[in-house]
Coordinates of C-alpha atoms and ligand atoms in Angstrom, one line a residue:
X140 CA -100.0 56.3 94.2
X141 CA -102.9 53.7 94.6
X142 CA -101.7 50.1 94.2
X143 CA -103.5 49.6 90.8
X144 CA -102.1 52.8 89.2
X145 CA -98.7 51.9 90.5
X146 CA -98.9 48.5 88.8
X147 CA -100.2 50.1 85.6
X148 CA -97.3 52.7 85.7
X149 CA -94.7 49.8 86.3
X150 CA -96.2 47.9 83.5
X151 CA -96.0 50.8 81.1
X152 CA -92.3 51.4 82.1
X153 CA -91.5 47.7 81.6
X154 CA -93.2 47.9 78.1
X155 CA -91.3 51.0 77.3
X156 CA -88.0 49.5 78.4
X157 CA -88.8 46.4 76.5
X158 CA -89.8 48.2 73.4
X159 CA -86.7 50.4 73.6
X160 CA -84.5 47.3 74.0
X161 CA -86.1 45.7 71.0
X162 CA -85.5 48.9 69.1
X163 CA -81.8 48.9 70.1
X164 CA -81.4 45.2 69.2
X165 CA -83.1 45.7 65.8
X166 CA -81.0 48.8 65.1
X167 CA -77.8 46.8 66.0
X168 CA -78.9 44.0 63.7
X169 CA -79.6 46.5 60.9
X170 CA -76.2 48.2 61.4
X171 CA -74.5 44.8 61.7
X172 CA -76.2 43.7 58.4
X173 CA -75.3 47.0 56.8
X174 CA -71.7 46.8 57.9
X175 CA -71.3 43.2 56.7
X176 CA -73.3 44.1 53.5
X177 CA -70.7 46.5 52.4
X178 CA -67.6 44.4 53.0
X179 CA -69.4 41.3 51.8
X180 CA -69.7 42.8 48.4
X181 CA -66.0 43.8 48.4
X182 CA -65.0 40.3 49.6
X183 CA -67.0 38.7 46.9
X184 CA -65.4 40.9 44.3
X185 CA -61.9 40.0 45.6
X186 CA -62.8 36.3 45.4
X187 CA -64.2 36.8 41.8
X188 CA -61.0 38.6 40.8
X189 CA -58.9 35.6 42.2
X190 CA -61.0 33.2 40.2
X191 CA -60.9 35.4 37.0
X192 CA -57.1 35.4 37.3
X193 CA -57.2 31.6 37.5
X194 CA -55.5 31.7 41.0
X195 CA -58.4 30.4 43.1
X196 CA -57.0 27.5 45.2
X197 CA -59.1 24.4 45.8
X198 CA -58.1 21.5 48.0
X199 CA -58.0 17.9 47.0
X200 CA -59.2 15.6 49.9
X201 CA -56.9 12.7 50.9
X202 CA -58.7 9.8 52.7
X203 CA -55.5 7.8 53.6
X204 CA -52.4 8.5 55.7
X205 CA -49.8 10.7 54.0
X206 CA -47.3 8.4 52.1
X207 CA -45.8 7.7 48.8
X208 CA -49.1 6.1 47.8
X209 CA -52.3 7.9 48.8
X210 CA -56.0 7.7 48.3
X211 CA -57.6 10.8 47.0
X212 CA -61.4 11.3 47.0
X213 CA -63.1 10.4 43.8
X214 CA -59.9 9.0 42.4
X215 CA -58.2 5.7 42.5
X216 CA -54.9 5.5 44.5
X217 CA -52.2 7.9 43.2
X218 CA -48.5 8.2 43.7
X219 CA -47.6 11.3 45.7
X220 CA -44.8 13.6 44.3
X221 CA -46.0 16.8 45.9
X222 CA -45.6 16.3 49.6
X223 CA -42.7 17.5 51.8
X224 CA -42.5 14.0 53.1
X225 CA -38.9 13.7 52.1
X226 CA -37.8 11.0 54.4
X227 CA -41.1 9.1 54.3
X228 CA -41.6 9.7 58.0
X229 CA -45.2 11.2 57.9
X230 CA -46.6 7.8 58.7
X231 CA -43.6 6.0 60.1
X232 CA -44.5 3.3 62.7
X233 CA -41.8 4.4 65.1
X234 CA -43.0 7.9 65.2
X235 CA -46.7 6.9 65.6
X236 CA -45.7 4.6 68.5
X237 CA -43.7 7.3 70.2
X238 CA -46.7 9.8 69.8
X239 CA -49.0 7.2 71.4
X240 CA -46.7 6.4 74.2
X241 CA -46.4 10.1 75.1
X242 CA -50.2 10.4 75.1
X243 CA -50.2 7.8 77.9
X244 CA -47.2 9.2 79.8
X245 CA -47.7 13.0 79.4
X246 CA -51.3 13.4 78.3
X247 CA -52.8 15.2 75.4
X248 CA -52.4 19.0 75.7
X249 CA -50.3 21.4 77.7
X250 CA -52.9 24.1 78.2
X251 CA -50.1 26.7 78.7
X252 CA -47.4 28.6 77.1
X253 CA -43.8 27.4 77.9
X254 CA -42.9 29.8 80.6
X255 CA -46.0 29.5 82.6
X256 CA -46.6 25.7 82.9
X257 CA -46.0 24.4 79.4
X258 CA -42.5 22.9 79.7
X259 CA -42.0 19.1 80.2
X260 CA -38.9 17.2 80.3
X261 CA -39.8 16.1 76.8
X262 CA -39.6 19.6 75.5
X263 CA -36.2 20.2 77.1
X264 CA -34.9 16.9 75.6
X265 CA -36.1 17.7 72.1
X266 CA -34.5 21.1 72.2
X267 CA -31.2 19.4 73.1
X268 CA -31.6 16.8 70.3
X269 CA -32.0 19.5 67.8
X270 CA -29.0 21.5 69.0
X271 CA -27.0 18.2 68.8
X272 CA -28.2 17.5 65.3
X273 CA -27.1 20.9 63.9
X274 CA -24.1 21.4 66.2
X275 CA -25.5 24.5 67.9
X276 CA -25.6 25.8 71.5
X277 CA -29.3 25.6 72.2
X278 CA -32.8 25.5 70.7
X279 CA -36.2 27.1 71.3
X280 CA -39.3 25.4 70.1
X281 CA -42.3 27.0 68.4
X282 CA -45.7 25.9 67.2
X283 CA -44.4 26.2 63.6
X284 CA -41.5 27.5 61.7
X285 CA -43.8 30.3 60.6
X286 CA -43.7 31.5 64.3
X287 CA -40.0 30.8 64.6
X288 CA -39.3 33.2 61.7
X289 CA -42.0 35.6 62.9
X290 CA -40.4 35.9 66.3
X291 CA -36.7 35.9 65.6
X292 CA -35.9 39.4 64.3
X293 CA -37.7 41.8 66.5
X294 CA -36.3 40.7 69.8
X295 CA -32.7 40.8 68.5
X296 CA -32.4 43.9 66.3
X297 CA -33.5 47.5 66.3
X298 CA -33.7 50.5 64.0
X299 CA -29.9 50.8 64.3
X300 CA -29.3 47.4 62.6
X301 CA -29.7 45.9 59.2
X302 CA -31.3 42.7 57.8
X303 CA -30.1 41.7 54.4
X304 CA -32.5 39.2 52.9
X305 CA -32.5 37.0 49.8
X306 CA -35.3 38.0 47.4
X307 CA -36.8 34.5 47.3
X308 CA -37.0 34.0 51.0
X309 CA -40.1 32.4 52.5
X310 CA -43.2 34.4 53.4
X311 CA -42.6 33.9 57.1
X312 CA -39.1 35.5 56.9
X313 CA -40.6 38.4 55.0
X314 CA -43.3 38.9 57.7
X315 CA -40.8 38.5 60.4
X316 CA -38.6 41.2 59.0
X317 CA -41.7 43.4 58.8
X318 CA -42.2 43.2 62.5
X319 CA -38.7 44.4 63.2
X320 CA -37.6 48.0 62.9
X321 CA -34.2 47.2 61.4
X322 CA -33.1 48.7 58.1
X323 CA -34.1 46.2 55.2
X324 CA -31.9 45.3 52.3
X325 CA -32.9 42.7 49.7
X326 CA -30.4 41.0 47.4
X327 CA -31.2 39.0 44.2
X328 CA -31.6 35.2 44.7
X329 CA -28.3 33.6 45.6
X330 CA -26.5 36.5 44.0
X331 CA -23.2 37.0 45.8
X332 CA -22.2 40.2 44.0
X333 CA -25.5 41.8 44.9
X334 CA -25.2 40.6 48.5
X335 CA -21.8 42.2 48.8
X336 CA -23.1 45.5 47.5
X337 CA -25.8 45.4 50.1
X338 CA -23.3 44.5 52.8
X339 CA -21.2 47.6 51.9
X340 CA -24.3 49.8 52.1
X341 CA -25.3 48.2 55.4
X342 CA -21.9 49.2 57.1
X343 CA -23.9 52.3 58.1
X344 CA -25.8 50.2 60.6
X345 CA -24.7 48.8 63.9
X346 CA -25.2 45.1 63.5
X347 CA -25.9 43.2 60.2
X348 CA -27.8 39.9 59.7
X349 CA -27.8 38.0 56.5
X350 CA -30.9 35.8 56.2
X351 CA -31.6 33.1 53.6
X352 CA -33.6 29.9 52.9
X353 CA -31.3 26.9 52.7
X354 CA -33.2 25.4 49.7
X355 CA -35.4 27.6 47.6
X356 CA -38.6 25.7 47.3
X357 CA -39.6 26.5 43.7
X358 CA -36.2 25.7 42.0
X359 CA -34.7 23.4 44.5
X360 CA -31.4 25.2 44.5
X361 CA -29.3 25.7 47.5
X362 CA -28.1 29.0 49.0
X363 CA -24.4 29.3 48.5
X364 CA -23.8 29.1 52.2
X365 CA -19.9 28.9 51.9
X366 CA -19.8 32.2 50.1
X367 CA -22.5 33.8 52.3
X368 CA -20.3 32.8 55.3
X369 CA -17.2 34.3 53.8
X370 CA -19.0 37.6 53.0
X371 CA -20.4 37.6 56.5
X372 CA -16.9 37.4 58.0
X373 CA -15.5 40.1 55.6
X374 CA -18.4 42.5 56.3
X375 CA -19.0 41.7 60.0
X376 CA -22.4 40.2 59.7
X377 CA -24.4 37.4 61.3
X378 CA -25.8 34.5 59.3
X379 CA -29.2 33.1 59.6
X380 CA -30.5 30.1 57.5
X381 CA -34.0 28.7 57.3
X382 CA -33.5 24.9 56.9
X383 CA -37.1 24.0 56.3
X384 CA -36.6 22.3 52.9
X385 CA -33.0 21.3 53.6
X386 CA -32.9 19.8 57.1
X387 CA -33.0 16.0 56.9
X388 CA -32.4 16.2 53.2
X389 CA -29.2 18.0 52.2
X390 CA -25.8 16.8 53.2
X391 CA -24.7 13.2 53.4
X392 CA -26.2 12.8 56.9
X393 CA -29.1 15.3 56.3
X394 CA -27.8 17.8 58.6
X395 CA -28.7 20.5 56.1
X396 CA -26.8 23.1 54.0
X397 CA -24.3 23.8 56.8
X398 CA -23.2 20.2 56.4
X399 CA -23.2 20.4 52.6
X400 CA -20.9 23.5 52.6
X401 CA -18.8 22.2 55.5
X402 CA -19.7 25.1 57.9
X403 CA -21.5 23.1 60.5
X404 CA -21.9 25.1 63.8
X405 CA -20.9 28.4 62.0
X406 CA -24.4 29.8 61.2
X407 CA -25.5 32.0 64.1
X408 CA -29.2 31.2 63.7
X409 CA -30.9 28.2 62.0
X410 CA -34.7 28.0 61.9
X411 CA -36.5 24.9 60.8
X412 CA -39.7 22.8 60.9
X413 CA -40.9 19.5 62.1
X414 CA -43.6 19.7 59.5
X415 CA -41.5 18.5 56.5
X416 CA -38.8 15.9 56.4
X417 CA -38.8 15.6 60.2
X418 CA -42.1 13.7 60.5
X419 CA -44.5 16.2 58.9
X420 CA -46.8 16.9 61.8
X421 CA -46.3 20.4 63.2
X422 CA -43.6 22.4 65.1
X423 CA -40.8 24.8 64.5
X424 CA -37.6 25.7 66.0
X425 CA -34.8 28.3 66.2
X426 CA -31.4 26.9 67.1
X427 CA -28.1 28.7 67.4
X428 CA -25.9 30.8 69.7
X429 CA -26.6 30.6 73.5
X430 CA -27.3 34.3 74.0
X431 CA -29.5 34.5 71.0
X432 CA -31.8 31.6 72.2
X433 CA -31.8 32.9 75.8
X434 CA -32.9 36.3 74.6
X435 CA -35.6 34.8 72.4
X436 CA -37.0 32.8 75.4
X437 CA -37.4 36.3 77.1
X438 CA -38.8 38.3 74.3
X439 CA -40.0 36.3 71.3
X440 CA -43.6 37.0 71.1
X441 CA -44.9 33.8 69.3
X442 CA -43.0 31.8 72.1
X443 CA -44.3 33.9 75.0
X444 CA -47.9 34.2 73.8
X445 CA -48.7 31.0 72.0
X446 CA -49.4 27.5 73.3
X447 CA -46.6 24.9 74.0
X448 CA -46.4 21.9 71.6
X449 CA -48.2 18.8 72.7
X450 CA -46.1 16.0 74.3
X451 CA -47.1 13.5 71.6
X452 CA -45.6 15.7 68.9
X453 CA -42.5 16.4 71.0
X454 CA -41.9 12.8 71.8
X455 CA -42.3 11.7 68.2
X456 CA -39.7 14.4 67.4
X457 CA -37.3 12.9 69.9
X458 CA -37.8 9.4 68.4
X459 CA -37.1 10.9 64.9
X460 CA -33.8 12.6 66.0
X461 CA -32.8 9.2 67.7
X462 CA -33.4 7.6 64.2
X463 CA -31.3 10.3 62.5
X464 CA -28.4 9.6 65.0
X465 CA -28.6 5.9 64.3
X466 CA -28.4 5.8 60.5
X467 CA -28.2 7.7 57.2
X468 CA -30.2 5.1 55.4
X469 CA -33.1 7.4 54.6
X470 CA -30.8 10.1 53.3
X471 CA -29.0 7.6 51.1
X472 CA -32.3 6.4 49.6
X473 CA -33.5 9.9 49.1
X474 CA -30.4 11.1 47.3
X475 CA -30.4 7.9 45.2
X476 CA -34.1 8.4 44.3
X477 CA -33.5 12.1 43.4
X478 CA -30.5 11.2 41.2
X479 CA -32.2 8.4 39.5
X480 CA -35.4 10.5 38.8
X481 CA -33.4 13.6 37.7
X482 CA -31.1 11.7 35.3
X483 CA -34.0 9.8 33.7
X484 CA -36.0 13.0 33.3
X485 CA -33.0 14.8 31.7
X486 CA -32.3 11.8 29.4
X487 CA -36.0 11.9 28.3
X488 CA -35.3 15.5 27.0
X489 CA -37.0 17.5 29.7
X490 CA -35.6 20.8 30.8
X491 CA -35.0 21.1 34.6
X492 CA -33.6 23.6 37.1
X493 CA -30.2 22.6 38.6
X494 CA -31.0 20.9 41.9
X495 CA -29.1 19.5 45.0
X496 CA -32.3 19.1 47.1
X497 CA -35.3 16.7 46.9
X498 CA -37.0 19.1 44.6
X499 CA -36.9 18.7 40.8
X500 CA -38.5 21.6 38.9
X501 CA -39.4 20.4 35.4
X502 CA -39.8 23.5 33.3
X503 CA -42.7 23.9 30.9
X504 CA -42.6 27.7 30.8
X505 CA -46.3 28.1 29.8
X506 CA -48.9 28.4 32.6
X507 CA -51.8 26.7 30.7
X508 CA -49.5 23.8 29.7
X509 CA -48.4 23.3 33.3
X510 CA -51.9 22.9 34.4
X511 CA -52.9 20.5 31.5
X512 CA -49.7 18.5 32.2
X513 CA -50.5 18.1 35.9
X514 CA -54.1 17.3 35.2
X515 CA -53.1 14.4 32.8
X516 CA -50.5 13.2 35.2
X517 CA -53.2 12.8 37.8
X518 CA -55.3 10.7 35.3
X519 CA -52.1 8.6 35.0
X520 CA -52.1 8.2 38.8
X521 CA -49.3 10.7 39.4
X522 CA -50.0 13.5 41.8
X523 CA -47.9 16.6 41.2
X524 CA -48.6 20.4 41.1
X525 CA -48.0 22.9 38.3
X526 CA -46.8 26.2 39.4
X527 CA -47.1 29.5 37.5
X528 CA -47.0 33.3 37.9
X529 CA -47.1 34.8 40.5
X530 CA -45.8 31.9 42.5
X531 CA -42.9 31.7 40.0
X532 CA -41.7 34.4 37.6
X533 CA -43.8 35.1 34.4
X534 CA -43.0 32.6 31.7
X535 CA -41.3 30.1 34.2
X536 CA -44.3 27.7 34.7
X537 CA -43.2 24.3 35.8
X538 CA -44.2 21.0 37.4
X539 CA -42.5 20.7 40.9
X540 CA -41.6 17.1 41.7
X541 CA -40.7 16.2 45.3
X542 CA -38.9 13.1 45.8
X543 CA -39.0 10.9 48.9
X544 CA -37.1 8.1 50.6
X545 CA -40.4 6.4 50.6
X546 CA -40.6 6.1 46.8
X547 CA -39.8 2.7 45.5
X548 CA -37.8 2.2 42.2
X549 CA -41.0 0.9 40.6
X550 CA -43.0 4.0 41.7
X551 CA -40.2 6.2 40.3
X552 CA -40.3 4.3 37.0
X553 CA -44.1 4.7 36.8
X554 CA -43.7 8.4 37.3
X555 CA -41.0 8.8 34.8
X556 CA -43.1 6.8 32.3
X557 CA -46.1 9.0 32.8
X558 CA -44.0 12.1 32.4
X559 CA -42.6 10.8 29.1
X560 CA -46.1 9.8 27.8
X561 CA -47.6 13.1 28.8
X562 CA -44.7 15.0 27.4
X563 CA -45.2 13.4 24.0
X564 CA -48.9 13.9 24.1
X565 CA -48.6 17.5 24.9
X566 CA -45.7 18.1 22.4
X567 CA -43.2 18.9 25.1
X568 CA -41.0 16.0 24.0
X569 CA -40.4 15.2 20.3
Ligands
PLP112 C1 -42.6 25.5 55.2 C2 -41.7 26.6 55.4 C3 -41.8 27.4 56.6 C4 -43.0 27.2 57.5 O1 -42.9 26.1 58.2 P1 -44.1 25.6 59.2 O2 -43.5 24.9 60.3 O3 -45.0 24.8 58.3 O4 -44.8 26.9 59.7 C5 -40.9 28.4 56.8 N1 -39.9 28.6 56.0 C6 -39.7 27.8 54.8 C7 -38.5 28.1 54.0 C8 -40.6 26.9 54.6 O5 -40.3 26.1 53.5

């Protein structure tokens, strides 16, 4: 082929290839658009449905550290009664100092899961501190309690076994149970007769595990751990309790529901979070029997396939457990605050759910009313959230108040005053 023809031919091929590539790219874009176009419409409809049902969640922006008194964007300062900051540790100087020190001594990130190269001396120390706190054999850390609960059932139980779960258990327990092949039983919230029925049925399986939240976060009630423990012995079952809302809070020294019911060291599995009373940053754990924790380290998927907690978080956790070992001052103040607030609210004529936690559910029953009430309180400088169906049962709308050791008596009085004023304005109180 002569040189010029050859060039022309090559050019033609190049053009053809280029044109074909453009055609493919365009087609891909068209397909991509078409594919997203269909689901986009569906997603928009879903969002519209959520909005129509009045369930669309927006986020209020806080521009100060988390504390009893916070700054909220476009508002003056407000008193915070809706944080899980039960011990007031979210911005505690000692934890901030520890976190900073660990940044210098151990760096920023671990860039690894635990079993590859993500375990430091700090991680091992924190695991031992947690075990010491709850009176258990050993502890395994996770990125969050959502992961602890997500990764606890599947490694331990098979289709030959049974999980018997409280109907109000946290979403992460429900998801964890879904990932496991064990037979599922559900008993009505804290209903021991129903639990016993389910335990009888579950005699058909090889092993049985009863699982419950320690504190149920919408009512503030405790799981009856003493009775659960008795039934577990009678029907040969293991006991697991999620202490997320109870650890640091419940019990004279804040050791949680096992302290309150005098069964410390008897629960086989305890899960919990560093994201609530214990500093409020991030991190979860499972603590309990040695063989259980050992096997979780071998097989628990959120532990094996997710990053190790950063040293700053871990060292702040160690500092926090050291504080807990030194004094019950924060627990004392929290319990005092809870009792003071609860008694004054009852005296004022409000209806509340029985509580032994840091949660006081003030019942308004009507969904609209709960939203109006919370909005008026925010104008009064009190930040609380009104909950209604489907977060709580139909006709059970409420304001959930979360007390903290960080609240001063003056702040509690201001909140109580605002509740009474708003209660009168909205016709809840006579
Ligand atoms: C908050 C909470 C969790 C999740 O804890 P994270 O550490 O935030 O993932 C799990 N269980 C219960 C009962 C909780 O209240």
